[in-house]
PDB file of C-alpha atoms in Angstrom:
ATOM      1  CA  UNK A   7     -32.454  20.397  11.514  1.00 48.00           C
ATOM      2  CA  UNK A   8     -33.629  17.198   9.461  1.00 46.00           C
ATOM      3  CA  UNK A   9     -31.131  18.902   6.415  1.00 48.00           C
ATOM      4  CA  UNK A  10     -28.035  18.986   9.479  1.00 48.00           C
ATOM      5  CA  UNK A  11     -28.868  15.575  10.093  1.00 45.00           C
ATOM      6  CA  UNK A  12     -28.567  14.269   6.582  1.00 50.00           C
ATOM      7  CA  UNK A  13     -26.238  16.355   5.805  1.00 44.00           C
ATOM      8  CA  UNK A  14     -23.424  15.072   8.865  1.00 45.00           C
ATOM      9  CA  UNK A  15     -24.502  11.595   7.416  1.00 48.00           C
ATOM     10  CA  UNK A  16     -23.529  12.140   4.130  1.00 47.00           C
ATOM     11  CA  UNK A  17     -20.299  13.937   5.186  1.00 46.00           C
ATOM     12  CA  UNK A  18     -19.746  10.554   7.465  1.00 47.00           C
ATOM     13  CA  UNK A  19     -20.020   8.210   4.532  1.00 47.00           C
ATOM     14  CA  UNK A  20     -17.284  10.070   2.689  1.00 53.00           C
ATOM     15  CA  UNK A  21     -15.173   9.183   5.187  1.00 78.00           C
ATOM     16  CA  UNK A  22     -15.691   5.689   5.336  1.00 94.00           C
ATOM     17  CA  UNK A  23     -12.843   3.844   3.503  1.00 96.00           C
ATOM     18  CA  UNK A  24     -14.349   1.257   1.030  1.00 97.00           C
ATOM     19  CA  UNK A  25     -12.667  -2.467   1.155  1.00 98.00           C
ATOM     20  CA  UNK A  26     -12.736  -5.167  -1.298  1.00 98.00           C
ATOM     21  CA  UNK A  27     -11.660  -8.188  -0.049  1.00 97.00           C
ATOM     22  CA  UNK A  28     -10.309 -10.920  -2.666  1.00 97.00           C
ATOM     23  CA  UNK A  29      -9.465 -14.350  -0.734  1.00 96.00           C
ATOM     24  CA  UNK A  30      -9.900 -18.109  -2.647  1.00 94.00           C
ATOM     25  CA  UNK A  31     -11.555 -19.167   0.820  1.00 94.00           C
ATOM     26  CA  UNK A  32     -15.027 -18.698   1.594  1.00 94.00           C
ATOM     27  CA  UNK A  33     -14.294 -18.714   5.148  1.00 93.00           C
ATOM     28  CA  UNK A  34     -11.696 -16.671   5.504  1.00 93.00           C
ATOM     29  CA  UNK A  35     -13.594 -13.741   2.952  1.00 94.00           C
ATOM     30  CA  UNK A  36     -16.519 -14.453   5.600  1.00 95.00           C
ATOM     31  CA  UNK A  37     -14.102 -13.903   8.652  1.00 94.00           C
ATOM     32  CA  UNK A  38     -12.808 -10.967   7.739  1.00 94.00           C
ATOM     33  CA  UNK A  39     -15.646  -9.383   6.348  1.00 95.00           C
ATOM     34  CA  UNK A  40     -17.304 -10.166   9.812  1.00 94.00           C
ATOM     35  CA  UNK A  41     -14.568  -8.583  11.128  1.00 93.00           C
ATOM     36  CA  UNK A  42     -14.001  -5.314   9.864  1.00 94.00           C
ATOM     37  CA  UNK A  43     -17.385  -4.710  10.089  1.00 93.00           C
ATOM     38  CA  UNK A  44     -17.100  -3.996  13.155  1.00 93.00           C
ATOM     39  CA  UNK A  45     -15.001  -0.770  12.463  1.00 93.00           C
ATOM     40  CA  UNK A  46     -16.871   2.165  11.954  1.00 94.00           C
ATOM     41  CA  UNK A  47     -14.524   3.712   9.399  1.00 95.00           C
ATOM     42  CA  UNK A  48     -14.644   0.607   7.005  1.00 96.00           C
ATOM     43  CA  UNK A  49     -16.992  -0.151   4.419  1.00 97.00           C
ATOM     44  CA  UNK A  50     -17.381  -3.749   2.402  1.00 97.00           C
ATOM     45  CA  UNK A  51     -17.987  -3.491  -0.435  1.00 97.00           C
ATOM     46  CA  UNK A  52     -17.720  -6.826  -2.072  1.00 97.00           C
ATOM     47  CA  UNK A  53     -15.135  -9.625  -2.328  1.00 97.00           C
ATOM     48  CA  UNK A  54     -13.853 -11.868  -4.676  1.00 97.00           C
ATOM     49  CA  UNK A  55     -12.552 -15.730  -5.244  1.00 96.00           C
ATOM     50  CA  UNK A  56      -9.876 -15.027  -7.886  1.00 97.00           C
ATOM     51  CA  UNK A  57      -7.627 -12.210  -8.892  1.00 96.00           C
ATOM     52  CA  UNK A  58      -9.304 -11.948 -12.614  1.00 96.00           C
ATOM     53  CA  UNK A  59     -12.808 -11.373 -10.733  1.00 97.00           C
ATOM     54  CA  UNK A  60     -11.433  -8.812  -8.254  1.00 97.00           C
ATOM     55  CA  UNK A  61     -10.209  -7.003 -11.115  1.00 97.00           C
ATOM     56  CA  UNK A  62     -13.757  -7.030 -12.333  1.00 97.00           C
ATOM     57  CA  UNK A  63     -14.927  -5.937  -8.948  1.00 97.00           C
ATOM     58  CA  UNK A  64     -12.679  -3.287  -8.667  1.00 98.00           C
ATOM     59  CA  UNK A  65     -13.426  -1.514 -11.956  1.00 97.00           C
ATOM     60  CA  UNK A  66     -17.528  -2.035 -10.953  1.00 97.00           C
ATOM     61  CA  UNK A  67     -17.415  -1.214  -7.153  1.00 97.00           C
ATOM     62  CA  UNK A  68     -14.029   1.454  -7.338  1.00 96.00           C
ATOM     63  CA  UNK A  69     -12.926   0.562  -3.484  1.00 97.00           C
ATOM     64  CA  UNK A  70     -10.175   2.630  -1.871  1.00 97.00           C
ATOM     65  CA  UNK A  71      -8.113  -0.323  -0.667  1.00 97.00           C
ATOM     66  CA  UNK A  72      -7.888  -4.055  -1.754  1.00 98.00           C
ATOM     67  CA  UNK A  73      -6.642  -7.060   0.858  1.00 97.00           C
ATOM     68  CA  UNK A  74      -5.822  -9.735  -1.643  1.00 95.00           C
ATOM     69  CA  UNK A  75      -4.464 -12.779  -1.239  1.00 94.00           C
ATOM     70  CA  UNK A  76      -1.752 -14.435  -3.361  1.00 91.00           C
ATOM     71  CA  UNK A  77      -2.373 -18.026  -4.139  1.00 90.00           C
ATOM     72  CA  UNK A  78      -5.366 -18.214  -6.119  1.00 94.00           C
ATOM     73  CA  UNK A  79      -6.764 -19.667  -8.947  1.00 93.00           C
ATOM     74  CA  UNK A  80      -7.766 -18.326 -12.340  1.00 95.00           C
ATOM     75  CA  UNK A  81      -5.443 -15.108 -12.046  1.00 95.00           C
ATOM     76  CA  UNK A  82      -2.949 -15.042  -8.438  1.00 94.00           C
ATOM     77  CA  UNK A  83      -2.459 -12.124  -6.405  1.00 93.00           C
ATOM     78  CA  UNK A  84       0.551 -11.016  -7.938  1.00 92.00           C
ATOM     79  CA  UNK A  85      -0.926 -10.780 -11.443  1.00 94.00           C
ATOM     80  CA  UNK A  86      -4.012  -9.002 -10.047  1.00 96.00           C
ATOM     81  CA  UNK A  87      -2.308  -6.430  -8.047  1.00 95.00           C
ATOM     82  CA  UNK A  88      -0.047  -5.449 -11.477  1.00 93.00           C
ATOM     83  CA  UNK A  89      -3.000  -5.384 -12.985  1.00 95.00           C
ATOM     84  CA  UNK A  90      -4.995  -2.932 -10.621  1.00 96.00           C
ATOM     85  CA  UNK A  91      -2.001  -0.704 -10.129  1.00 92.00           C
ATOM     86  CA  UNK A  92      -1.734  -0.581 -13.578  1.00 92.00           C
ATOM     87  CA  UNK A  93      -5.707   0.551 -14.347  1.00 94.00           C
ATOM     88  CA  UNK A  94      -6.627   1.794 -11.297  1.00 95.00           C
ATOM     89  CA  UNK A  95      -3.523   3.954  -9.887  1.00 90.00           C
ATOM     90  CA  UNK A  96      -5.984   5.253  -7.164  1.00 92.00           C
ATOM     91  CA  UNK A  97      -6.604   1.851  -5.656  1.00 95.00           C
ATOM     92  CA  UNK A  98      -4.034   0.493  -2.806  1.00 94.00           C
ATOM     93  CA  UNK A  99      -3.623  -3.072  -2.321  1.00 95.00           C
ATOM     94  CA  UNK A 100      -2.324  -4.248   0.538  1.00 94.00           C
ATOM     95  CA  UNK A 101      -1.482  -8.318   0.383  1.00 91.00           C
ATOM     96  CA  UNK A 102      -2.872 -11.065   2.693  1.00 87.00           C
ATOM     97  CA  UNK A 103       0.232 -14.046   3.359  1.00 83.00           C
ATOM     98  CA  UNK A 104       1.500 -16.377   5.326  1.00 79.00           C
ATOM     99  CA  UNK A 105       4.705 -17.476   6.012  1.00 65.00           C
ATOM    100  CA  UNK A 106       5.924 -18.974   3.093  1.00 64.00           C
ATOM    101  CA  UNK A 107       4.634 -16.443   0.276  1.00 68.00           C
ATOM    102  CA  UNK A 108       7.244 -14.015   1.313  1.00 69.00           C
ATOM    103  CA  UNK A 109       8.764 -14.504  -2.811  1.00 75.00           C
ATOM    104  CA  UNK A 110       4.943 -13.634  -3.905  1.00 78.00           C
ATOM    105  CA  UNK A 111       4.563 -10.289  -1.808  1.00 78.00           C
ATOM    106  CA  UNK A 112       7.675  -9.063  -3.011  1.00 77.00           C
ATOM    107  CA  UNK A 113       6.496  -9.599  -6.368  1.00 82.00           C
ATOM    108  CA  UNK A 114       3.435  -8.000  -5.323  1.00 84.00           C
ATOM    109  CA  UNK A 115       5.350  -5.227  -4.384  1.00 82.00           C
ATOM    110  CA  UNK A 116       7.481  -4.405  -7.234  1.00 80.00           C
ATOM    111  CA  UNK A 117       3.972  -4.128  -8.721  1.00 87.00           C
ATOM    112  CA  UNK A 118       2.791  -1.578  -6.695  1.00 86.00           C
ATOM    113  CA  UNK A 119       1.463  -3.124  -3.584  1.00 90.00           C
ATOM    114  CA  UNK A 120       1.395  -1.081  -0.420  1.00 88.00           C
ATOM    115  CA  UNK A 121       2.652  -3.509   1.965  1.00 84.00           C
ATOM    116  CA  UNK A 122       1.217  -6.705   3.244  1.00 86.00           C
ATOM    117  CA  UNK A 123       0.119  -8.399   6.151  1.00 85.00           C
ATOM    118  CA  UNK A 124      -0.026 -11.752   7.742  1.00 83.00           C
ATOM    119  CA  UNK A 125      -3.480 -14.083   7.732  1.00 84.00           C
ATOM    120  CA  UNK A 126      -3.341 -14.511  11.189  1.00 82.00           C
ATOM    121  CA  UNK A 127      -2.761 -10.175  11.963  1.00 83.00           C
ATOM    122  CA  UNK A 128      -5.332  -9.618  15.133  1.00 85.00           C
ATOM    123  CA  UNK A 129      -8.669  -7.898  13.576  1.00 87.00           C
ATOM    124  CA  UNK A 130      -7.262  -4.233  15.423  1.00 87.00           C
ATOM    125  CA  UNK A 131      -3.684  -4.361  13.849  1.00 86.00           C
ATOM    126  CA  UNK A 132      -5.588  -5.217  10.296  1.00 90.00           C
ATOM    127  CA  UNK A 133      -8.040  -2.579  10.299  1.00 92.00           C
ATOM    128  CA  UNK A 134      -4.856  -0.293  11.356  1.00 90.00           C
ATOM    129  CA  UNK A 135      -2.940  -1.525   8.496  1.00 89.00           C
ATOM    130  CA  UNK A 136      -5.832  -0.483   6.093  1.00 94.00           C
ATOM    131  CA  UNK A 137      -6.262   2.902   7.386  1.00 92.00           C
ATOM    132  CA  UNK A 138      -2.492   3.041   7.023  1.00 87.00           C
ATOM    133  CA  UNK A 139      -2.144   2.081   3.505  1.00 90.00           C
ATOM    134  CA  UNK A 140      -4.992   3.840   2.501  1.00 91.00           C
ATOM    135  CA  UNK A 141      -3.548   7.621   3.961  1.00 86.00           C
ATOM    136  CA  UNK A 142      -0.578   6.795   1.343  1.00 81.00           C
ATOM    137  CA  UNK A 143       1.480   5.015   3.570  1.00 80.00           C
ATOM    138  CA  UNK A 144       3.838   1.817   3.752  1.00 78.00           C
ATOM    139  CA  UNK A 145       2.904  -1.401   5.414  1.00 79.00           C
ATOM    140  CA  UNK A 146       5.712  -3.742   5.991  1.00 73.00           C
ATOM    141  CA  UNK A 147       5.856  -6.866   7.570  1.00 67.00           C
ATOM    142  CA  UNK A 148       8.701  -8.888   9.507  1.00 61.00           C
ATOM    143  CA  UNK A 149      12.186  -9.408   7.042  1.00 60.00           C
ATOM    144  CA  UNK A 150      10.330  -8.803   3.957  1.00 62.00           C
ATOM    145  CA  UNK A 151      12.459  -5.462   3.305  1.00 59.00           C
ATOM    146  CA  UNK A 152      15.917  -7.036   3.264  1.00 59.00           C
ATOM    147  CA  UNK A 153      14.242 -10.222   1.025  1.00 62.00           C
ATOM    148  CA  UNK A 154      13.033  -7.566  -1.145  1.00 60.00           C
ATOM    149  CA  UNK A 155      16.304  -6.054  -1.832  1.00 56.00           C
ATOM    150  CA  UNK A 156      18.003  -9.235  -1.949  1.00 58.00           C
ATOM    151  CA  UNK A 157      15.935  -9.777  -5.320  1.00 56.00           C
ATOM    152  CA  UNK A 158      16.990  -6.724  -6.654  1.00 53.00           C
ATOM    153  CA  UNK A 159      19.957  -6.887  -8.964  1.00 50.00           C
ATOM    154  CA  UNK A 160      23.565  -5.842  -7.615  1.00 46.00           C
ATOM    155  CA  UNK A 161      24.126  -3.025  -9.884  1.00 43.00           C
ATOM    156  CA  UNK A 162      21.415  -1.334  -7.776  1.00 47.00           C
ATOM    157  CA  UNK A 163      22.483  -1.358  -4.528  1.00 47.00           C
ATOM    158  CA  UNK A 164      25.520   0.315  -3.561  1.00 48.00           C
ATOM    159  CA  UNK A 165      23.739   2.139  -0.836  1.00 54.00           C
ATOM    160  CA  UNK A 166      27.248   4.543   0.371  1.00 53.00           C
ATOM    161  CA  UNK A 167      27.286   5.332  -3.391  1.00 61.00           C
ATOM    162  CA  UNK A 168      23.329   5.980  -4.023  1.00 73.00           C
ATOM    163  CA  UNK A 169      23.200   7.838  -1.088  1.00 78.00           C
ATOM    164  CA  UNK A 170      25.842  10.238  -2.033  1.00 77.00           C
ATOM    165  CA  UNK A 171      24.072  11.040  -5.436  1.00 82.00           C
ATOM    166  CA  UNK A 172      20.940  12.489  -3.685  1.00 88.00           C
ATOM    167  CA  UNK A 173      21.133  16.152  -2.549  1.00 91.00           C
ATOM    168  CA  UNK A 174      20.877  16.770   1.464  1.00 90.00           C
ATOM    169  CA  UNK A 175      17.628  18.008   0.695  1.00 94.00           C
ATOM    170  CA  UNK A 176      16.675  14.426  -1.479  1.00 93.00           C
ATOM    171  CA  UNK A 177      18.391  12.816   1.689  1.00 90.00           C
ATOM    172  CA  UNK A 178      15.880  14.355   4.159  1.00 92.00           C
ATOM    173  CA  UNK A 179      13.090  13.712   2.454  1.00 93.00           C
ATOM    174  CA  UNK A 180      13.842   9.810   1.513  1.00 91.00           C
ATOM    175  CA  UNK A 181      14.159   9.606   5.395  1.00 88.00           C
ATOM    176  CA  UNK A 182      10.514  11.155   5.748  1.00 89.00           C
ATOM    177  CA  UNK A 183       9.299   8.775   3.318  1.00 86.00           C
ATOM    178  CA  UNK A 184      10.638   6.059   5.079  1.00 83.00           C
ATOM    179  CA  UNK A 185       8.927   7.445   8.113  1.00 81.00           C
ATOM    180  CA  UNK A 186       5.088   6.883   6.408  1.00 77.00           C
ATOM    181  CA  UNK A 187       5.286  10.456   5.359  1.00 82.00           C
ATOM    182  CA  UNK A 188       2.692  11.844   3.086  1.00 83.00           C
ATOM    183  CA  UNK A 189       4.179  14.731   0.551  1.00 87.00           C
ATOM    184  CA  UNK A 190       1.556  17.037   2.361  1.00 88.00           C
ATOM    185  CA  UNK A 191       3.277  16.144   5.661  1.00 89.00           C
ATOM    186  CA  UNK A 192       6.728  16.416   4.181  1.00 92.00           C
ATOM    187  CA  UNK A 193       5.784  20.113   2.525  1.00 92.00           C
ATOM    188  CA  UNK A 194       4.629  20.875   6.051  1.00 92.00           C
ATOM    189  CA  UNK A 195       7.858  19.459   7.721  1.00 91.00           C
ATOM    190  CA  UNK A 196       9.941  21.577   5.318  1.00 93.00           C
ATOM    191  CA  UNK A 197       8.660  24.457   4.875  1.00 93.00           C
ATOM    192  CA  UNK A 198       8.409  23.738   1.344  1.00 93.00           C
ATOM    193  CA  UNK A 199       5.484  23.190  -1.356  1.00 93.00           C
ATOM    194  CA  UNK A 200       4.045  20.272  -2.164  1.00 90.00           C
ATOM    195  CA  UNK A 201       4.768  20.901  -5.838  1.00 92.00           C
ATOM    196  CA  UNK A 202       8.754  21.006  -4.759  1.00 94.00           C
ATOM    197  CA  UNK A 203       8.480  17.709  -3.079  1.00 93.00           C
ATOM    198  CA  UNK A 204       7.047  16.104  -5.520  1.00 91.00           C
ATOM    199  CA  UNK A 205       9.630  17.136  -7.910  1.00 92.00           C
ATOM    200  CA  UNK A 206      12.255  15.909  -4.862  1.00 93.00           C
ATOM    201  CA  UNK A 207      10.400  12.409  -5.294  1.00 91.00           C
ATOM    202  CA  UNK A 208      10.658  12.275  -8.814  1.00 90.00           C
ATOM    203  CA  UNK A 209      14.398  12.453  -8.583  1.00 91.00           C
ATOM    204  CA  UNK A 210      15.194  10.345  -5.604  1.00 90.00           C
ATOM    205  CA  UNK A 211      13.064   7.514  -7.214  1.00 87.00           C
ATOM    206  CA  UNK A 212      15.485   7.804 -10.425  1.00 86.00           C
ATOM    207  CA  UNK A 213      18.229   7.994  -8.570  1.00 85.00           C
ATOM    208  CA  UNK A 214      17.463   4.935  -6.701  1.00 83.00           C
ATOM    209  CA  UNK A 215      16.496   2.933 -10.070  1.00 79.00           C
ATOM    210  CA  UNK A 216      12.799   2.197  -7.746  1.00 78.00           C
ATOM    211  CA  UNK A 217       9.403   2.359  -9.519  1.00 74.00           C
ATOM    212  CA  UNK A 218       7.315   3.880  -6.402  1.00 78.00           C
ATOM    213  CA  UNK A 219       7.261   5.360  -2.573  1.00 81.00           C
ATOM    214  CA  UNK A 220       6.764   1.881  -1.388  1.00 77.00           C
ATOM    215  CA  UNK A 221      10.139   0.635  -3.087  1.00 77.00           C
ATOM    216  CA  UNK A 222      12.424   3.902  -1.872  1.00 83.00           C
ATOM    217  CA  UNK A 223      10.712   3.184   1.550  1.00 80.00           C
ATOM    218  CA  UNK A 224      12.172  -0.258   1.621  1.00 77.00           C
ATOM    219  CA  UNK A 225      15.423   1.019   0.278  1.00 77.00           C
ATOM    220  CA  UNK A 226      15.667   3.655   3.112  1.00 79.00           C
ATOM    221  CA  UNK A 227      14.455   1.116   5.670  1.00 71.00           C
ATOM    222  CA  UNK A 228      16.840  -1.570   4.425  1.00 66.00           C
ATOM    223  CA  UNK A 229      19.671   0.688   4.464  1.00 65.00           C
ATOM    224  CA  UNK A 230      19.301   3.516   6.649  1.00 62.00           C
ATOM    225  CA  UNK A 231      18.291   1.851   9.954  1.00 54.00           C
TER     226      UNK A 231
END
């Protein structure tokens, strides 16, 4: 019985979705940490002032999603999150803002970011948004798609044109993506392997001239609603 016991508590700790929360604020890496506490899904691991410390943190406590602010000393947000995506595919970041650091996150997200969320989300809608981005899926806020593909240059988006150069299939899919779809979910949805969507992905992110899911998922949601 004892072995059951440890056993279901060992299986519930895999589960639990380890956090690292990078913030230049003492009070605000205190507030949220307080916070999401309170969830019994999330884990804290750790937190850090600066980007070129959460890197360090990262590599030392391997957390499943970061929340990371942008304006920081040392090393931003921006720089950290290419950074992480870079050496640590596996981790998500998902970007803490406010208003007026809407040119930051989409930096951040042409880097690899997951989405991002404002400072003031309620503590529910944040610990949502980390279970979201941590399942593989997109987290957008308010206007920050169409600012994002305002940035990009012209040549890229012809949407009538870009949209005509993906098969019906490739189509389909981008519009699961776009959806939060994971490729398990779209093999599922299809009828089709894994393996086959991935391929599908592949192409539809060359076609589109996008790095990443995230960036065809603003795409679609830009230009498809």
């Amino acid at each position: 019985m004892t072995e059951q016991i440890n056993s279901d508590n060992q299986n519930d700790h895999k589960k639990m979705i380890r956090v690292l929360i990078v913030d230049d604020e003492s009070l605000m890496r205190r507030g949220l940490t307080a916070l999401l506490k309170l969830e019994n899904d999330l884990e804290i691991v750790g937190d850090a002032d600066n980007g070129k410390i959460a890197l360090e943190k990262v590599a030392e406590l391997q957390p499943d999603v970061v929340l990371m602010d942008v304006r920081m000393p040392v090393m931003d947000g921006v720089a950290a999150t290419k950074e992480i995506t870079q050496q640590f595919p596996q981790v998500e970041i998902l970007i803490l803002t406010t208003f007026d650091d809407e040119e930051y996150v989409t930096q951040a997200i042409k880097y690899g970011a997951s989405g991002y969320l404002l400072k003031d989300t309620p503590s529910e809608e944040l610990a949502q948004a980390i279970r979201t981005v941590h399942r593989g899926y997109t987290q957008l806020g308010p206007g920050i798609a169409k600012k994002f593909m305002a940035q990009i240059p012209s040549h890229h988006v012809t949407p009538p044109v870009v949209w005509d150069e993906l098969t019906p299939r490739e189509q389909e899919i981008l519009r699961l993506i776009a959806n939060g779809a994971s490729n398990k979910e779209i093999a599922q949805s299809l009828f089709i392997s894994e393996k086959t969507v991935k391929n599908h992905v592949t192409n539809i992110l060359s076609h589109l001239n996008v790095r990443d899911r995230t960036q065809a998922a603003i795409f679609a949601n830009t230009f498809l609603s």
